[in-house]
């Protein structure tokens, strides 16, 4: 079989040999990766490391590599939104599975283990502020996975159909996709002290999550319908913006990924706290101990 060669226009490699957006070199990549949205949060994660081996900053992508309890690890910020996840996961996969000197796809696949740590808004009244929710299933409102072949092979199609019917999905929006996190990571990271969630990844923070400021919403009843949706014993637990493309692209590429979020707002009870850093700090320590 002929080896696949990636053209320069499709995978841009910087003059220093680093990948285009992340500015990371192949030799800097570790198999275990913590992902966060906020570039400043990378410093919080790295404060747990026993040693730091490198630091790279490019746009919203901030990376610190190091060692935690004797094992190589890195933390990378992806910024806000599913479009950034498309960039980050494709470039991490390229670093792992493309030979940058020949541009050939490597014959031996390298699997990455990625855990995203974020914040989230609850869609069920019983989820208290500070509760950690692990996205056992992620529901993508962003449409990113719909651009890739094999999308249906990794999606829960029956749940997708039931969800669209139940909430009266607007045909002007991207078709939702529902993907599982890596089951092994869910058990390993989630333990017995995290809520197993069904997490929505929205394409924005305001209107796409049902927040109305000055502009009226096209479907103002959507969040009530989402809260009421049931699929067997499953219900939608929370909103965020990155878990579905992370988990979907990782499945397509043969990587392992999951998202863990701390609840900082409850949309049903209209409660929120801006003082969530202590909960995030504790969650980071838990994830690092378990990854």
Short mmCIF file of C-alpha atoms in Angstrom, two decimals:
data_model
loop_
_atom_site.label_atom_id
_atom_site.label_comp_id
_atom_site.label_asym_id
_atom_site.label_seq_id
_atom_site.Cartn_x
_atom_site.Cartn_y
_atom_site.Cartn_z
CA UNK A 1 0.00 0.00 0.00
CA UNK A 2 1.30 3.45 -0.93
CA UNK A 3 2.11 5.71 1.97
CA UNK A 4 -0.09 8.78 2.36
CA UNK A 5 1.87 11.99 1.95
CA UNK A 6 0.37 15.21 3.33
CA UNK A 7 0.80 18.22 1.01
CA UNK A 8 2.36 21.46 2.35
CA UNK A 9 -0.92 23.33 1.79
CA UNK A 10 -2.83 20.84 3.98
CA UNK A 11 -0.38 20.57 6.88
CA UNK A 12 1.65 23.74 7.29
CA UNK A 13 4.96 23.22 9.08
CA UNK A 14 6.75 26.30 10.39
CA UNK A 15 10.39 27.00 9.44
CA UNK A 16 11.53 25.76 12.85
CA UNK A 17 9.84 22.40 12.26
CA UNK A 18 6.84 23.07 14.50
CA UNK A 19 3.19 22.59 13.58
CA UNK A 20 1.46 25.72 12.24
CA UNK A 21 -0.90 26.97 14.97
CA UNK A 22 0.35 25.26 18.13
CA UNK A 23 4.04 25.88 17.36
CA UNK A 24 4.89 22.55 18.99
CA UNK A 25 7.69 20.27 17.80
CA UNK A 26 7.06 16.52 17.41
CA UNK A 27 9.64 15.72 20.08
CA UNK A 28 7.76 17.88 22.62
CA UNK A 29 4.55 15.86 22.38
CA UNK A 30 3.62 13.65 25.34
CA UNK A 31 1.12 10.80 25.35
CA UNK A 32 -0.86 12.30 28.24
CA UNK A 33 -2.34 15.75 27.64
CA UNK A 34 -4.44 18.06 29.80
CA UNK A 35 -6.55 20.50 27.76
CA UNK A 36 -7.96 23.76 29.15
CA UNK A 37 -9.68 26.72 27.54
CA UNK A 38 -7.95 29.62 29.31
CA UNK A 39 -4.25 30.15 28.47
CA UNK A 40 -3.69 31.38 32.03
CA UNK A 41 -5.08 28.13 33.43
CA UNK A 42 -2.12 26.29 31.92
CA UNK A 43 0.04 27.87 34.62
CA UNK A 44 -2.32 26.57 37.30
CA UNK A 45 -2.06 23.04 35.92
CA UNK A 46 1.72 23.28 35.54
CA UNK A 47 2.04 24.40 39.18
CA UNK A 48 1.28 20.77 40.07
CA UNK A 49 4.14 19.41 37.92
CA UNK A 50 7.27 18.09 39.59
CA UNK A 51 9.33 19.61 36.78
CA UNK A 52 8.74 21.77 33.70
CA UNK A 53 10.55 20.85 30.48
CA UNK A 54 9.31 23.42 27.95
CA UNK A 55 6.86 26.28 27.41
CA UNK A 56 5.42 27.52 24.11
CA UNK A 57 2.94 30.32 23.46
CA UNK A 58 1.24 31.02 20.12
CA UNK A 59 -2.00 32.99 19.87
CA UNK A 60 -4.47 31.44 22.35
CA UNK A 61 -2.47 28.21 22.40
CA UNK A 62 -0.26 28.05 25.48
CA UNK A 63 1.59 24.82 26.27
CA UNK A 64 3.74 23.76 29.20
CA UNK A 65 5.35 20.33 29.23
CA UNK A 66 6.70 18.62 32.28
CA UNK A 67 6.75 15.62 34.58
CA UNK A 68 4.12 14.62 37.12
CA UNK A 69 4.84 11.74 39.47
CA UNK A 70 7.56 10.45 37.19
CA UNK A 71 5.54 10.53 33.95
CA UNK A 72 5.80 13.01 31.05
CA UNK A 73 2.73 15.22 30.64
CA UNK A 74 1.76 18.48 29.01
CA UNK A 75 -1.00 21.04 29.40
CA UNK A 76 -2.32 22.93 26.39
CA UNK A 77 -4.89 25.73 26.15
CA UNK A 78 -7.31 25.50 23.22
CA UNK A 79 -9.17 28.79 23.62
CA UNK A 80 -12.95 28.99 23.36
CA UNK A 81 -15.15 27.07 20.95
CA UNK A 82 -15.40 23.96 18.79
CA UNK A 83 -13.54 25.46 15.82
CA UNK A 84 -10.43 25.70 17.98
CA UNK A 85 -10.80 22.04 18.94
CA UNK A 86 -10.72 21.14 15.22
CA UNK A 87 -7.34 22.87 14.98
CA UNK A 88 -5.90 21.46 18.20
CA UNK A 89 -6.85 17.81 17.73
CA UNK A 90 -5.78 17.71 14.08
CA UNK A 91 -2.41 19.27 14.89
CA UNK A 92 -1.80 17.05 17.92
CA UNK A 93 -2.62 14.01 15.80
CA UNK A 94 -0.24 15.23 13.09
CA UNK A 95 2.54 15.61 15.66
CA UNK A 96 1.88 12.04 16.78
CA UNK A 97 1.26 10.27 13.48
CA UNK A 98 2.89 12.20 10.64
CA UNK A 99 6.64 12.19 9.95
CA UNK A 100 7.39 15.91 9.60
CA UNK A 101 10.60 15.26 7.63
CA UNK A 102 8.88 13.25 4.87
CA UNK A 103 5.23 14.31 5.40
CA UNK A 104 4.27 10.64 5.32
CA UNK A 105 1.70 9.16 7.68
CA UNK A 106 3.59 6.88 10.06
CA UNK A 107 2.91 3.12 9.75
CA UNK A 108 2.58 2.69 13.52
CA UNK A 109 -0.27 4.60 15.15
CA UNK A 110 0.45 6.56 18.34
CA UNK A 111 -2.49 6.98 20.71
CA UNK A 112 -2.89 10.12 22.80
CA UNK A 113 -4.79 10.31 26.11
CA UNK A 114 -6.50 13.69 26.49
CA UNK A 115 -8.58 15.09 29.33
CA UNK A 116 -10.19 18.49 29.00
CA UNK A 117 -10.84 20.35 32.26
CA UNK A 118 -13.38 23.14 31.99
CA UNK A 119 -16.34 25.01 33.41
CA UNK A 120 -19.97 24.47 32.58
CA UNK A 121 -23.60 25.44 33.12
CA UNK A 122 -26.01 22.84 34.51
CA UNK A 123 -29.32 22.05 32.82
CA UNK A 124 -30.78 19.99 35.67
CA UNK A 125 -31.87 21.60 38.96
CA UNK A 126 -30.19 19.02 41.21
CA UNK A 127 -26.67 19.78 39.94
CA UNK A 128 -25.14 22.05 42.57
CA UNK A 129 -22.46 24.66 41.91
CA UNK A 130 -19.02 23.05 42.15
CA UNK A 131 -20.23 19.59 41.06
CA UNK A 132 -17.75 17.81 38.73
CA UNK A 133 -19.46 16.34 35.65
CA UNK A 134 -17.66 13.93 33.31
CA UNK A 135 -19.05 13.87 29.76
CA UNK A 136 -19.86 10.20 29.27
CA UNK A 137 -21.73 11.31 26.15
CA UNK A 138 -21.27 14.62 24.35
CA UNK A 139 -23.91 16.24 22.16
CA UNK A 140 -22.43 18.46 19.47
CA UNK A 141 -24.45 21.47 18.32
CA UNK A 142 -21.38 22.75 16.45
CA UNK A 143 -21.44 20.59 13.31
CA UNK A 144 -17.66 20.03 13.26
CA UNK A 145 -17.85 16.24 13.11
CA UNK A 146 -20.31 16.39 10.20
CA UNK A 147 -17.45 17.46 7.91
CA UNK A 148 -15.55 14.18 8.42
CA UNK A 149 -16.05 10.75 6.87
CA UNK A 150 -17.00 8.09 9.39
CA UNK A 151 -19.09 10.47 11.46
CA UNK A 152 -21.99 8.00 11.66
CA UNK A 153 -19.66 5.18 12.69
CA UNK A 154 -18.79 6.88 15.99
CA UNK A 155 -22.15 8.54 16.70
CA UNK A 156 -25.17 7.32 18.67
CA UNK A 157 -27.64 7.70 15.79
CA UNK A 158 -30.71 6.46 17.67
CA UNK A 159 -30.20 8.97 20.48
CA UNK A 160 -29.59 11.72 17.89
CA UNK A 161 -32.94 11.05 16.21
CA UNK A 162 -34.78 10.90 19.54
CA UNK A 163 -33.17 14.15 20.69
CA UNK A 164 -34.01 16.06 17.50
CA UNK A 165 -37.62 14.87 17.60
CA UNK A 166 -38.04 15.70 21.28
CA UNK A 167 -36.67 19.24 21.17
CA UNK A 168 -38.07 20.19 17.75
CA UNK A 169 -34.63 20.78 16.21
CA UNK A 170 -34.50 23.84 13.95
CA UNK A 171 -33.45 22.71 10.41
CA UNK A 172 -31.46 25.95 10.01
CA UNK A 173 -29.00 24.71 12.65
CA UNK A 174 -26.20 22.18 12.13
CA UNK A 175 -27.36 18.60 12.69
CA UNK A 176 -26.44 17.46 16.21
CA UNK A 177 -24.12 14.50 16.73
CA UNK A 178 -23.78 12.43 19.89
CA UNK A 179 -20.51 10.66 20.73
CA UNK A 180 -19.21 8.66 23.67
CA UNK A 181 -16.09 9.55 25.56
CA UNK A 182 -13.44 6.85 25.81
CA UNK A 183 -14.97 4.37 28.23
CA UNK A 184 -11.67 3.52 29.92
CA UNK A 185 -10.94 7.19 30.62
CA UNK A 186 -14.45 7.75 31.97
CA UNK A 187 -13.92 4.99 34.55
CA UNK A 188 -10.36 6.01 35.34
CA UNK A 189 -10.94 9.76 35.63
CA UNK A 190 -14.55 9.75 36.83
CA UNK A 191 -14.09 7.36 39.72
CA UNK A 192 -17.10 7.29 42.03
CA UNK A 193 -17.18 11.00 42.89
CA UNK A 194 -18.13 12.58 39.55
CA UNK A 195 -21.54 12.81 37.91
CA UNK A 196 -21.75 10.82 34.65
CA UNK A 197 -23.01 13.45 32.25
CA UNK A 198 -24.56 13.94 28.83
CA UNK A 199 -22.95 17.22 27.90
CA UNK A 200 -23.92 19.65 25.12
CA UNK A 201 -21.21 21.43 23.17
CA UNK A 202 -22.77 24.66 21.91
CA UNK A 203 -21.42 26.77 19.07
CA UNK A 204 -21.58 29.94 21.14
CA UNK A 205 -22.10 31.21 24.69
CA UNK A 206 -25.16 33.45 24.41
CA UNK A 207 -27.90 32.72 21.88
CA UNK A 208 -26.68 29.18 21.10
CA UNK A 209 -27.01 28.34 24.81
CA UNK A 210 -30.38 30.03 25.18
CA UNK A 211 -29.12 33.24 26.81
CA UNK A 212 -31.13 36.29 25.81
CA UNK A 213 -29.55 39.71 26.26
CA UNK A 214 -30.77 42.34 23.76
CA UNK A 215 -31.46 40.01 20.83
CA UNK A 216 -34.52 37.75 21.03
CA UNK A 217 -34.00 34.01 20.50
CA UNK A 218 -35.22 32.06 17.46
CA UNK A 219 -36.31 29.17 19.70
CA UNK A 220 -36.81 30.56 23.23
CA UNK A 221 -38.29 27.26 24.46
CA UNK A 222 -35.25 25.15 23.51
CA UNK A 223 -33.63 24.88 26.96
CA UNK A 224 -36.90 23.82 28.59
CA UNK A 225 -37.26 21.08 25.97
CA UNK A 226 -33.64 19.99 26.48
CA UNK A 227 -34.09 19.83 30.25
CA UNK A 228 -37.18 17.63 29.80
CA UNK A 229 -35.59 15.27 27.26
CA UNK A 230 -35.10 11.66 28.37
CA UNK A 231 -33.51 8.76 26.51
CA UNK A 232 -33.89 5.70 28.69
CA UNK A 233 -32.29 6.76 31.97
CA UNK A 234 -30.25 9.51 30.29
CA UNK A 235 -30.91 13.24 30.51
CA UNK A 236 -28.89 16.22 29.33
CA UNK A 237 -26.82 17.48 32.25
CA UNK A 238 -24.88 20.55 31.16
CA UNK A 239 -23.73 23.02 28.51
CA UNK A 240 -20.17 23.83 27.44
CA UNK A 241 -18.48 24.36 24.06
CA UNK A 242 -15.77 21.79 23.34
CA UNK A 243 -16.44 18.25 24.55
CA UNK A 244 -18.23 16.85 21.48
CA UNK A 245 -15.65 17.77 18.82
CA UNK A 246 -12.87 16.65 21.19
CA UNK A 247 -14.44 13.25 21.82
CA UNK A 248 -15.70 12.78 18.26
CA UNK A 249 -12.47 13.67 16.46
CA UNK A 250 -10.46 11.61 18.95
CA UNK A 251 -12.60 8.55 18.24
CA UNK A 252 -12.20 9.00 14.49
CA UNK A 253 -8.42 9.37 14.85
CA UNK A 254 -7.93 6.52 17.32
CA UNK A 255 -7.20 8.62 20.41
CA UNK A 256 -8.75 8.54 23.89
CA UNK A 257 -10.47 11.66 25.20
CA UNK A 258 -12.96 12.90 27.78
CA UNK A 259 -14.11 16.22 29.23
CA UNK A 260 -14.56 16.98 32.93
CA UNK A 261 -16.30 20.21 33.92
CA UNK A 262 -16.99 21.97 37.18
CA UNK A 263 -20.50 23.42 37.34
CA UNK A 264 -20.25 27.19 37.82
CA UNK A 265 -23.84 28.07 36.88
CA UNK A 266 -27.23 26.39 37.08
CA UNK A 267 -29.37 27.57 34.18
CA UNK A 268 -32.58 26.12 35.62
CA UNK A 269 -32.18 27.77 39.03
CA UNK A 270 -30.58 30.91 37.48
CA UNK A 271 -27.64 30.66 39.90
CA UNK A 272 -23.99 31.33 39.14
CA UNK A 273 -20.71 31.90 40.92
CA UNK A 274 -17.71 33.78 39.55
CA UNK A 275 -15.60 32.37 42.41
CA UNK A 276 -14.91 28.95 40.94
CA UNK A 277 -11.11 28.82 40.93
CA UNK A 278 -10.86 26.75 44.12
CA UNK A 279 -13.13 24.08 42.63
CA UNK A 280 -11.11 24.07 39.40
CA UNK A 281 -7.84 23.83 41.35
CA UNK A 282 -9.12 20.78 43.23
CA UNK A 283 -10.45 19.22 40.02
CA UNK A 284 -7.07 19.64 38.32
CA UNK A 285 -5.36 17.79 41.17
CA UNK A 286 -7.86 14.96 40.95
CA UNK A 287 -7.46 14.57 37.18
CA UNK A 288 -3.66 14.66 37.36
CA UNK A 289 -3.69 11.93 40.00
CA UNK A 290 -5.90 9.71 37.82
CA UNK A 291 -4.75 10.27 34.24
#
